[in-house]
Coordinates of N, CA and C in Angstrom, one line a residue:
M22 N 151.9 146.3 175.0 CA 151.4 147.0 176.2 C 149.8 146.8 176.0
A23 N 149.4 146.3 177.2 CA 148.0 146.1 177.4 C 147.2 147.5 177.5
Q24 N 145.9 147.8 176.9 CA 145.5 149.2 176.9 C 144.5 149.0 178.3
N25 N 144.0 147.9 178.7 CA 143.1 148.0 179.7 C 143.3 146.9 180.8
G26 N 142.6 146.9 182.0 CA 142.7 146.0 182.8 C 144.1 146.0 183.6
L27 N 144.3 144.7 184.5 CA 145.4 144.7 185.4 C 146.9 144.8 184.7
A28 N 146.8 144.5 183.4 CA 148.2 144.5 182.4 C 148.2 145.9 181.8
K29 N 147.5 146.8 182.0 CA 147.5 148.2 181.4 C 148.9 148.8 181.8
G30 N 149.6 149.3 180.9 CA 151.0 149.9 181.1 C 152.1 149.0 181.2
V31 N 151.6 147.7 181.4 CA 152.9 146.7 181.7 C 153.5 146.3 180.1
A32 N 154.8 146.4 180.0 CA 155.4 146.1 178.9 C 156.6 145.2 179.3
L33 N 157.0 144.2 178.4 CA 158.2 143.4 178.5 C 159.2 143.7 177.6
P34 N 160.6 143.6 178.0 CA 161.8 144.0 177.3 C 161.7 143.6 175.9
L35 N 161.4 142.2 175.7 CA 161.4 141.8 174.2 C 160.4 142.6 173.2
Q36 N 159.6 143.2 174.0 CA 158.5 143.9 172.9 C 159.2 145.0 172.2
S37 N 160.4 145.4 172.6 CA 161.0 146.4 171.7 C 161.5 146.0 170.4
Y38 N 161.6 144.5 170.4 CA 162.1 143.7 169.2 C 160.8 143.2 168.4
M39 N 159.7 143.2 169.0 CA 158.5 142.7 168.2 C 157.9 143.6 167.3
L40 N 157.1 143.2 166.4 CA 156.5 144.0 165.4 C 155.0 144.1 165.8
G41 N 154.3 145.1 165.6 CA 152.9 145.4 166.0 C 152.1 144.9 164.9
Y42 N 151.0 144.7 165.0 CA 149.8 144.5 163.8 C 150.0 145.3 162.8
P43 N 149.9 146.7 162.9 CA 150.0 147.7 162.0 C 151.3 147.5 161.0
S44 N 152.4 147.2 161.5 CA 153.5 146.8 160.7 C 153.4 145.7 159.8
R45 N 152.9 144.8 160.4 CA 152.7 143.4 159.5 C 151.7 143.7 158.5
V46 N 150.6 144.6 158.7 CA 149.8 144.7 157.8 C 150.4 145.7 156.6
A47 N 151.2 146.7 156.9 CA 151.8 147.6 156.0 C 152.6 146.7 155.2
V48 N 153.6 145.9 155.5 CA 154.1 145.0 154.6 C 153.4 144.2 153.9
Q49 N 152.3 143.5 154.3 CA 151.4 142.7 153.6 C 150.7 143.5 152.4
K50 N 150.5 144.7 152.6 CA 149.7 145.7 151.7 C 150.7 145.9 150.5
A51 N 151.9 146.1 150.9 CA 153.0 146.4 149.9 C 153.2 145.2 149.0
Q52 N 153.4 144.2 149.7 CA 153.6 142.9 148.9 C 152.4 142.7 147.9
L53 N 151.3 143.0 148.6 CA 149.9 142.7 147.7 C 150.0 143.6 146.4
R54 N 150.6 144.8 146.6 CA 150.5 145.6 145.2 C 151.5 145.1 144.3
V55 N 152.6 144.5 144.7 CA 153.7 143.9 143.9 C 153.0 142.8 143.3
Q56 N 152.3 141.9 144.2 CA 151.6 140.7 143.6 C 150.5 141.0 142.6
R57 N 149.8 141.9 142.8 CA 148.9 142.2 141.8 C 149.3 142.9 140.5
E58 N 150.3 143.4 140.5 CA 151.0 143.9 139.3 C 151.6 142.7 138.6
C59 N 152.1 141.8 139.2 CA 152.7 140.7 138.6 C 151.6 139.7 138.0
M60 N 150.5 139.6 138.8 CA 149.5 138.8 138.3 C 148.8 139.4 137.1
A61 N 148.9 140.7 137.0 CA 148.2 141.4 135.9 C 148.9 141.1 134.8
R62 N 150.2 141.2 134.8 CA 151.3 140.8 133.8 C 151.0 139.5 133.1
L63 N 150.6 138.5 133.9 CA 150.2 137.2 133.6 C 148.9 137.0 133.1
G64 N 148.2 138.3 133.3 CA 146.7 137.8 132.8 C 145.5 137.7 133.8
F65 N 146.0 137.8 135.1 CA 144.9 137.6 136.2 C 144.5 138.9 136.9
D66 N 143.3 138.9 137.1 CA 142.7 139.9 138.0 C 142.7 139.5 139.5
Y67 N 143.8 139.6 140.1 CA 144.0 139.0 141.4 C 143.6 139.8 142.6
N68 N 142.3 139.5 143.2 CA 141.8 140.4 144.3 C 141.6 139.7 145.6
P69 N 142.5 139.3 146.3 CA 142.2 138.7 147.6 C 141.7 139.7 148.6
P70 N 141.2 139.2 149.7 CA 140.8 140.3 150.8 C 141.9 141.2 151.1
A71 N 141.7 142.3 151.3 CA 142.7 143.3 151.7 C 143.3 143.0 153.1
P72 N 144.6 143.1 153.4 CA 145.0 142.9 154.7 C 144.6 143.8 155.7
G73 N 144.3 143.5 157.0 CA 144.1 144.5 158.1 C 142.6 144.5 158.2
L74 N 141.6 143.8 157.7 CA 140.3 143.9 157.7 C 139.8 143.1 159.0
H75 N 140.7 142.3 159.5 CA 140.4 141.3 160.6 C 141.4 141.1 161.6
P76 N 141.5 142.1 162.4 CA 142.9 142.2 163.4 C 142.6 141.2 164.3
P77 N 143.8 140.7 164.9 CA 143.7 139.6 165.9 C 143.4 140.3 167.2
P78 N 143.3 139.4 168.2 CA 143.0 140.0 169.5 C 144.2 140.6 170.2
N79 N 145.4 140.1 169.6 CA 146.7 140.6 170.4 C 147.3 141.4 169.3
F80 N 147.9 142.6 169.9 CA 148.7 143.5 169.0 C 149.9 142.9 168.6
D81 N 150.7 142.3 169.5 CA 151.9 141.7 169.1 C 152.1 140.4 169.8
G82 N 153.2 139.7 169.6 CA 153.6 138.5 170.0 C 153.6 138.3 171.7
A83 N 153.6 139.4 172.4 CA 153.6 139.4 173.9 C 152.2 139.2 174.2
N84 N 151.1 139.7 173.6 CA 149.8 139.6 174.0 C 149.6 139.8 175.4
M85 N 149.9 141.0 175.8 CA 150.0 141.3 177.2 C 148.6 141.3 178.0
A86 N 147.5 141.5 177.2 CA 146.1 141.6 177.8 C 145.7 140.2 178.3
R87 N 146.3 139.1 177.7 CA 145.9 137.8 178.0 C 147.2 136.9 178.2
R88 N 148.5 137.5 178.3 CA 149.6 136.7 178.5 C 149.6 136.0 179.9
Y89 N 149.0 136.4 180.9 CA 148.8 135.8 182.2 C 147.4 135.4 182.4
G90 N 146.8 135.1 181.4 CA 145.4 134.8 181.6 C 144.5 136.0 181.5
I91 N 143.2 136.0 181.7 CA 142.4 137.0 181.6 C 142.5 138.0 182.6
T92 N 142.6 139.5 182.3 CA 143.1 140.6 183.2 C 142.1 141.6 183.1
V93 N 141.1 141.7 182.4 CA 140.2 142.7 182.3 C 138.8 142.5 182.8
R94 N 138.5 143.0 183.9 CA 137.0 142.5 184.7 C 135.9 142.9 183.6
E95 N 135.9 144.0 182.7 CA 134.9 144.1 181.9 C 134.7 143.0 180.9
E96 N 135.8 142.6 180.5 CA 135.6 141.3 179.6 C 135.2 140.2 180.3
A97 N 135.6 139.9 181.6 CA 135.2 138.7 182.3 C 133.6 138.9 182.6
E98 N 133.2 139.9 182.8 CA 131.8 140.2 183.0 C 130.9 140.1 181.9
K99 N 131.5 140.3 180.8 CA 130.6 140.2 179.5 C 130.8 138.9 178.7
T100 N 132.0 138.4 178.7 CA 132.2 137.1 177.9 C 133.0 135.9 178.6
G101 N 133.0 136.0 179.8 CA 134.0 135.2 180.5 C 135.2 135.1 180.1
Y102 N 135.6 133.9 179.8 CA 137.0 133.7 179.3 C 136.9 133.7 177.8
H103 N 135.9 133.8 177.1 CA 135.9 134.0 175.5 C 136.4 135.1 175.2
L104 N 136.9 135.3 174.0 CA 137.3 136.5 173.2 C 136.2 137.0 172.6
A105 N 136.1 138.5 172.4 CA 134.9 139.1 171.8 C 134.7 138.6 170.5
A106 N 133.5 138.7 170.1 CA 133.0 137.8 169.0 C 133.5 138.4 167.7
D107 N 134.0 139.7 167.8 CA 134.6 140.4 166.4 C 136.0 139.9 166.3
S108 N 136.7 139.3 167.1 CA 138.0 138.8 166.9 C 138.1 137.4 166.1
G109 N 139.1 137.1 165.5 CA 139.2 135.9 165.0 C 140.0 136.1 163.5
P110 N 140.4 135.0 163.0 CA 141.1 134.9 161.7 C 140.4 135.6 160.4
A111 N 140.9 136.0 159.4 CA 140.3 136.4 158.3 C 139.7 135.1 157.5
P112 N 138.7 135.3 156.7 CA 138.1 134.3 156.0 C 139.3 133.8 154.8
L113 N 139.3 132.6 154.5 CA 140.2 132.0 153.7 C 140.0 132.4 152.3
F114 N 141.1 132.5 151.5 CA 140.9 133.1 150.1 C 141.6 131.9 149.3
E115 N 140.7 131.4 148.5 CA 141.1 130.2 147.5 C 141.3 130.6 146.1
P116 N 142.4 130.6 145.6 CA 142.6 130.9 144.2 C 142.5 129.9 143.4
S117 N 142.1 130.2 142.1 CA 141.9 129.1 141.1 C 143.3 128.4 140.9
Q118 N 143.1 127.1 140.3 CA 144.5 126.3 140.1 C 145.5 127.2 139.3
A119 N 144.9 127.8 138.3 CA 145.9 128.7 137.3 C 146.4 129.8 138.2
E120 N 145.5 130.5 139.1 CA 146.0 131.5 139.8 C 147.1 131.0 140.9
S121 N 146.8 130.0 141.4 CA 147.7 129.3 142.3 C 149.0 129.1 141.8
V122 N 149.2 128.5 140.5 CA 150.5 128.3 139.9 C 151.3 129.5 139.6
A123 N 150.5 130.6 139.2 CA 151.3 131.8 138.9 C 151.6 132.6 140.2
L124 N 150.9 132.3 141.4 CA 151.2 132.8 142.5 C 152.4 132.2 143.3
R125 N 152.5 130.9 143.1 CA 153.5 130.3 143.8 C 154.7 129.9 142.9
G126 N 154.5 129.7 141.5 CA 155.7 129.5 140.8 C 156.0 128.0 140.3
Q127 N 154.7 127.1 140.9 CA 154.7 125.8 140.6 C 153.3 125.3 140.7
G128 N 153.0 124.1 140.3 CA 151.8 123.4 140.4 C 151.9 122.7 141.7
G129 N 150.7 122.1 141.8 CA 150.4 121.2 143.1 C 151.5 120.2 143.4
N130 N 152.0 119.5 142.5 CA 153.1 118.6 142.4 C 154.4 118.9 142.1
G131 N 154.5 120.2 142.3 CA 156.0 120.7 142.1 C 156.4 121.0 140.6
E132 N 155.4 120.8 139.7 CA 155.8 121.0 138.3 C 156.0 122.5 138.0
K133 N 156.8 122.9 137.0 CA 156.9 124.1 136.7 C 155.9 124.7 135.9
P134 N 155.5 126.0 135.9 CA 154.4 126.5 135.2 C 154.7 126.5 133.8
A135 N 153.5 126.3 132.9 CA 153.7 126.4 131.5 C 154.1 127.8 131.0
D136 N 153.6 128.8 131.5 CA 153.9 130.2 131.2 C 155.1 130.6 131.8
A137 N 156.3 130.9 130.8 CA 157.7 131.0 131.1 C 157.8 132.4 131.8
R138 N 156.7 133.4 131.6 CA 156.9 134.7 132.3 C 156.7 134.7 133.8
V139 N 156.2 133.5 134.4 CA 156.0 133.4 135.9 C 157.3 133.5 136.6
P140 N 157.6 134.5 137.4 CA 158.9 134.7 138.0 C 159.2 133.4 138.9
E141 N 160.4 133.5 139.4 CA 161.0 132.4 140.3 C 160.1 132.6 141.7
G142 N 159.5 131.5 142.1 CA 158.7 131.6 143.3 C 157.2 132.3 143.0
G143 N 157.0 132.4 141.7 CA 155.7 133.1 141.5 C 155.6 134.4 141.9
C144 N 154.4 134.9 141.8 CA 154.1 136.5 142.2 C 154.5 136.7 143.8
L145 N 154.1 135.6 144.5 CA 154.4 135.8 145.9 C 156.0 135.9 146.2
G146 N 156.9 135.2 145.4 CA 158.1 135.3 145.5 C 158.6 136.7 145.1
E147 N 158.0 137.4 143.9 CA 158.4 138.6 143.5 C 158.0 139.7 144.6
G148 N 156.8 139.5 145.2 CA 156.6 140.4 146.2 C 157.6 140.4 147.5
A149 N 158.0 139.2 147.8 CA 158.8 139.1 148.8 C 160.2 139.8 148.6
R150 N 160.7 139.5 147.3 CA 161.8 139.9 146.9 C 161.9 141.5 146.9
Q151 N 161.0 142.2 146.4 CA 160.9 143.5 146.1 C 160.7 144.4 147.6
V152 N 159.7 143.7 148.4 CA 159.4 144.5 149.6 C 160.3 143.9 150.7
G153 N 160.5 142.6 150.6 CA 161.3 141.9 151.8 C 160.2 141.2 152.7
E154 N 160.8 140.4 153.7 CA 159.9 139.8 154.8 C 160.3 140.1 156.0
L155 N 159.4 140.1 156.9 CA 159.6 140.3 158.4 C 160.0 139.2 159.0
D156 N 161.0 139.1 160.0 CA 161.4 137.9 160.7 C 161.1 138.2 162.2
E157 N 160.3 137.3 162.8 CA 160.0 137.3 164.2 C 160.5 136.1 164.9
T158 N 161.2 135.2 164.0 CA 161.4 133.7 164.7 C 162.2 133.8 165.8
L159 N 163.3 134.5 166.0 CA 164.0 134.5 167.3 C 163.2 135.2 168.4
V160 N 162.6 136.3 168.1 CA 162.0 136.8 169.3 C 160.7 136.2 169.7
D161 N 160.1 135.5 168.8 CA 159.0 134.7 169.2 C 159.4 133.5 169.8
Q162 N 160.7 133.0 169.5 CA 161.2 131.8 170.3 C 161.5 132.2 171.7
L163 N 162.1 133.3 172.0 CA 162.6 133.9 173.2 C 161.4 134.2 174.1
N164 N 160.4 134.9 173.4 CA 159.1 135.3 174.2 C 158.4 134.0 174.6
G165 N 158.3 132.9 173.9 CA 157.7 131.6 174.6 C 158.7 131.0 175.5
E166 N 159.9 131.0 175.4 CA 160.9 130.6 176.5 C 160.7 131.2 177.7
S167 N 160.7 132.6 177.6 CA 160.6 133.5 178.9 C 159.2 133.1 179.6
L168 N 158.2 133.0 179.1 CA 157.0 132.6 179.7 C 157.1 131.2 180.4
E169 N 157.7 130.3 179.6 CA 157.6 128.9 180.2 C 158.7 129.0 181.3
R170 N 159.9 129.6 181.4 CA 160.8 129.7 182.2 C 160.1 130.4 183.6
S171 N 159.5 131.4 183.4 CA 158.8 132.2 184.4 C 157.8 131.3 185.3
R172 N 157.2 130.5 184.7 CA 156.0 129.7 185.4 C 156.6 128.8 186.5
T173 N 158.1 128.6 186.3 CA 158.4 127.5 187.4 C 159.3 128.4 188.5
D174 N 159.6 130.0 188.3 CA 160.3 130.7 189.2 C 159.6 130.7 190.5
P175 N 160.3 130.5 191.5 CA 159.8 130.5 193.0 C 158.8 131.7 193.1
A176 N 159.3 133.0 192.8 CA 158.2 134.1 192.9 C 156.9 133.9 192.3
V177 N 156.8 133.2 191.0 CA 155.6 132.9 190.3 C 154.9 131.8 190.8
T178 N 155.6 130.7 191.4 CA 155.1 129.7 191.9 C 154.3 130.1 193.2
K179 N 154.9 131.1 193.9 CA 154.3 131.5 195.2 C 153.0 132.1 195.0
V180 N 153.1 133.1 193.9 CA 151.8 134.0 193.7 C 150.8 133.0 193.0
F181 N 151.1 131.9 192.4 CA 150.3 130.9 191.9 C 149.5 130.4 193.1
A182 N 150.2 130.0 194.1 CA 149.5 129.4 195.3 C 148.6 130.4 195.9
D183 N 149.0 131.6 196.0 CA 148.0 132.8 196.6 C 146.9 133.0 195.8
W184 N 147.1 133.0 194.5 CA 145.9 133.0 193.7 C 145.0 131.8 193.8
S185 N 145.7 130.7 193.8 CA 144.7 129.5 193.9 C 143.9 129.5 195.1
A186 N 144.6 129.8 196.4 CA 143.9 129.9 197.7 C 142.8 131.0 197.6
C187 N 143.0 132.0 196.7 CA 142.0 133.1 196.9 C 140.7 132.6 195.8
M188 N 141.1 131.8 194.8 CA 140.1 131.2 194.0 C 139.2 130.2 194.7
K189 N 140.0 129.6 195.7 CA 139.2 128.5 196.5 C 138.2 129.3 197.4
T190 N 138.4 130.3 197.9 CA 137.6 131.0 198.8 C 136.2 131.4 198.0
K191 N 136.5 131.5 196.7 CA 135.4 131.9 195.9 C 134.6 130.7 195.2
G192 N 135.0 129.6 195.7 CA 134.3 128.2 195.0 C 135.1 127.6 193.8
F193 N 136.2 127.9 193.5 CA 136.9 127.4 192.3 C 138.2 126.6 192.6
T194 N 138.4 125.4 192.3 CA 139.6 124.8 192.6 C 140.5 124.8 191.1
V195 N 141.5 125.7 191.2 CA 142.4 125.7 190.1 C 143.7 126.0 190.6
T196 N 144.7 125.7 189.8 CA 146.2 125.9 190.4 C 146.9 126.9 189.5
D197 N 146.6 127.0 188.1 CA 147.4 127.6 187.2 C 146.6 128.7 186.4
P198 N 146.8 129.8 186.4 CA 146.0 130.9 185.6 C 145.8 130.5 184.1
L199 N 146.8 129.9 183.6 CA 147.0 129.6 182.0 C 146.2 128.4 181.8
T200 N 145.8 127.5 182.8 CA 145.2 126.3 182.5 C 143.8 126.3 183.3
A201 N 143.3 127.5 183.7 CA 142.2 127.6 184.5 C 140.9 127.2 184.0
T202 N 140.9 127.2 182.6 CA 139.8 126.8 181.9 C 139.4 125.7 181.5
E203 N 140.5 124.7 181.6 CA 140.6 123.4 181.0 C 139.5 122.5 181.5
Q204 N 138.9 122.7 182.6 CA 137.8 121.9 183.1 C 136.4 122.5 183.0
L205 N 136.3 123.8 182.4 CA 135.0 124.3 182.3 C 134.2 123.6 181.2
P206 N 133.0 123.2 181.6 CA 132.2 122.6 180.6 C 131.9 123.2 179.3
S207 N 132.1 124.9 179.3 CA 131.7 125.9 178.5 C 133.0 126.0 177.6
R208 N 134.2 125.3 177.9 CA 135.5 125.5 177.1 C 135.1 124.9 175.5
G209 N 135.4 125.7 174.7 CA 135.2 125.5 173.3 C 133.7 125.7 172.6
A210 N 132.8 126.1 173.7 CA 131.5 126.5 173.3 C 131.5 127.9 172.7
R211 N 130.3 128.1 171.9 CA 130.5 129.5 171.3 C 130.2 130.6 172.2
E212 N 129.5 130.3 173.5 CA 129.4 131.4 174.3 C 129.7 131.1 175.8
A213 N 129.9 132.1 176.6 CA 130.3 131.6 177.8 C 128.8 131.3 178.9
T214 N 129.1 130.4 179.8 CA 127.8 130.1 180.5 C 128.1 131.0 181.8
A215 N 127.0 131.3 182.6 CA 127.1 132.1 183.7 C 128.0 131.5 184.7
Q216 N 128.3 130.3 184.8 CA 129.2 129.8 185.6 C 130.7 130.2 185.4
E217 N 130.9 130.3 183.9 CA 132.2 130.6 183.3 C 132.4 132.1 183.6
V218 N 131.4 133.0 183.6 CA 131.5 134.4 184.0 C 131.8 134.4 185.3
L219 N 131.3 133.9 186.2 CA 131.6 134.0 187.6 C 133.1 133.7 187.8
M220 N 133.6 132.6 187.2 CA 134.9 132.1 187.5 C 135.8 133.2 186.8
A221 N 135.5 133.8 185.6 CA 136.4 134.7 185.0 C 136.6 135.9 186.0
V222 N 135.4 136.4 186.4 CA 135.5 137.5 187.3 C 136.3 137.3 188.7
A223 N 135.9 136.2 189.2 CA 136.8 135.7 190.4 C 138.3 135.7 190.0
D224 N 138.7 135.2 189.0 CA 140.0 135.2 188.4 C 140.5 136.5 188.5
V225 N 140.1 137.3 187.8 CA 140.6 138.7 187.6 C 140.7 139.4 189.2
A226 N 139.6 139.1 190.0 CA 139.7 139.7 191.3 C 140.9 139.2 192.2
C227 N 141.0 137.9 192.0 CA 142.1 137.2 192.7 C 143.5 137.7 192.2
K228 N 143.5 137.8 190.9 CA 144.9 138.5 190.3 C 145.2 139.7 191.0
S229 N 144.1 140.6 191.1 CA 144.4 141.9 191.6 C 144.7 141.9 193.1
D230 N 144.0 141.0 193.9 CA 144.3 140.7 195.3 C 145.6 140.3 195.6
T231 N 146.2 139.3 194.5 CA 147.5 139.0 195.0 C 148.5 139.6 194.1
S232 N 148.3 140.6 193.5 CA 149.4 141.3 192.5 C 150.0 140.3 191.7
L233 N 149.3 139.3 191.2 CA 149.9 138.4 190.3 C 150.5 138.8 189.0
V234 N 149.8 139.8 188.3 CA 150.4 140.3 187.1 C 151.6 140.9 187.2
R235 N 151.8 141.8 188.3 CA 153.1 142.7 188.6 C 154.2 141.6 189.0
I236 N 154.0 140.8 189.7 CA 154.9 139.8 190.1 C 155.3 138.9 188.9
W237 N 154.5 138.5 188.2 CA 154.8 137.6 187.1 C 155.6 138.5 186.1
A238 N 155.1 139.7 185.9 CA 155.6 140.5 184.9 C 157.2 140.9 185.3
D239 N 157.5 141.2 186.5 CA 158.6 141.5 187.0 C 159.6 140.4 186.8
T240 N 159.1 139.2 187.0 CA 160.1 137.9 186.8 C 160.2 137.7 185.3
E241 N 159.4 137.9 184.5 CA 159.7 137.9 183.3 C 160.6 138.8 182.6
T242 N 160.4 140.0 183.2 CA 161.4 141.3 182.8 C 162.7 140.8 183.1
R243 N 163.0 140.2 184.3 CA 164.4 139.8 184.5 C 164.9 138.8 183.5
I244 N 164.1 137.8 183.3 CA 164.4 136.7 182.3 C 164.6 137.3 181.0
Q245 N 164.0 138.1 180.4 CA 163.9 138.6 179.1 C 165.2 139.5 179.1
N246 N 165.6 140.5 180.0 CA 166.8 141.0 180.1 C 168.0 140.1 180.0
E247 N 168.1 139.1 180.7 CA 169.0 138.1 180.4 C 169.1 137.6 179.1
Q248 N 167.8 137.2 178.4 CA 167.9 136.8 177.0 C 168.5 137.8 176.0
I249 N 168.0 139.0 176.3 CA 168.4 140.1 175.4 C 169.9 140.3 175.3
A250 N 170.5 140.1 176.5 CA 171.9 140.2 176.8 C 172.6 139.1 176.0
Q251 N 172.1 138.0 176.1 CA 172.6 136.7 175.5 C 172.6 136.7 174.0
N252 N 171.6 137.5 173.4 CA 171.2 137.6 171.9 C 171.3 138.9 171.3
Q253 N 172.0 139.8 172.0 CA 172.0 141.1 171.6 C 172.2 141.3 170.0
L254 N 173.3 140.8 169.6 CA 173.8 141.0 168.3 C 172.7 140.5 167.3
A255 N 172.2 139.3 167.5 CA 171.2 138.5 166.5 C 170.0 139.4 166.7
L256 N 169.5 139.9 167.8 CA 168.3 140.6 167.9 C 168.5 141.9 167.1
S257 N 169.4 142.6 167.4 CA 169.8 144.0 166.6 C 169.8 143.9 165.2
E258 N 170.4 142.8 164.7 CA 170.5 142.8 163.2 C 169.3 142.3 162.6
I259 N 168.3 141.5 163.2 CA 167.1 141.2 162.8 C 166.1 142.6 162.8
R260 N 166.3 143.2 164.0 CA 165.4 144.5 164.0 C 165.8 145.5 162.9
D261 N 167.1 145.6 162.5 CA 167.7 146.4 161.3 C 167.0 145.8 159.9
K262 N 167.0 144.6 159.9 CA 166.4 144.1 158.6 C 164.9 144.4 158.6
N263 N 164.1 144.1 159.7 CA 163.0 144.5 159.7 C 162.7 146.0 159.4
D264 N 163.3 146.7 160.0 CA 163.2 148.2 159.7 C 163.3 148.6 158.3
A265 N 164.3 148.0 157.7 CA 164.5 148.1 156.3 C 163.3 147.7 155.4
T266 N 162.9 146.5 155.8 CA 161.6 146.0 155.1 C 160.5 147.1 155.1
L267 N 160.3 147.5 156.5 CA 159.3 148.6 156.8 C 159.5 149.6 155.8
S268 N 160.6 150.2 155.5 CA 160.8 151.4 154.9 C 160.6 151.3 153.3
R269 N 160.9 150.0 152.7 CA 160.6 149.8 151.5 C 159.2 149.5 151.2
A270 N 158.4 149.1 152.3 CA 156.9 148.8 152.2 C 156.3 150.3 152.1
A271 N 157.0 151.2 153.0 CA 156.3 152.5 152.9 C 156.5 153.4 151.8
A272 N 157.5 152.9 150.9 CA 158.0 153.6 149.8 C 157.3 153.0 148.5
R273 N 156.6 152.0 148.6 CA 155.7 151.6 147.4 C 154.3 152.0 147.3

């Protein structure tokens, strides 16, 4: 559920099967505790960056704030289509070769570790066995499929046309909210240009004027309800397994 902008309060059915960022971090932290204990037994002081220090811009796989393109006017005014400067991936952690073998349970060419104490799959494998791993494969697949299917739904193509006509009155020739930035000269640049900001502000305004977010979300809600009905058993089983993993993580 987006916290601000046109998508504020909007939620899709599949989100009830998704895992939020805090849940993923909780499991990563529990796995890391197991990994550190394992590495210490093997003689390593294993200290990668703690999980959760670099949250992504999206809370879960639905990414409601940007699912239908930019939807927050304040963001558009400040950074155009660019994400806030403090969002982004965590820095890479590069273990030494010896640490890598202990972590993964094999060398770079698949050779077995010289230390017989290294568990199957290394200390990463031990963490996964003791805590468990979260599975979002099916819900991610359905989430992507629903977005693609919705883009060709008559109600959505109609509102795309309305949005495009609105953008035209503001001086911008674009046809699809998700590909609106492809022709911007500032695409890929570190900062937004004044022209990008103008276009992003117009984009949000036209989404508001045409009720694009509501119409698109209503269409996706229908599609996702169909998907859930077709995959109910598998989705429920995966959620139960994820809940069990989260319980084990909380207990460590």
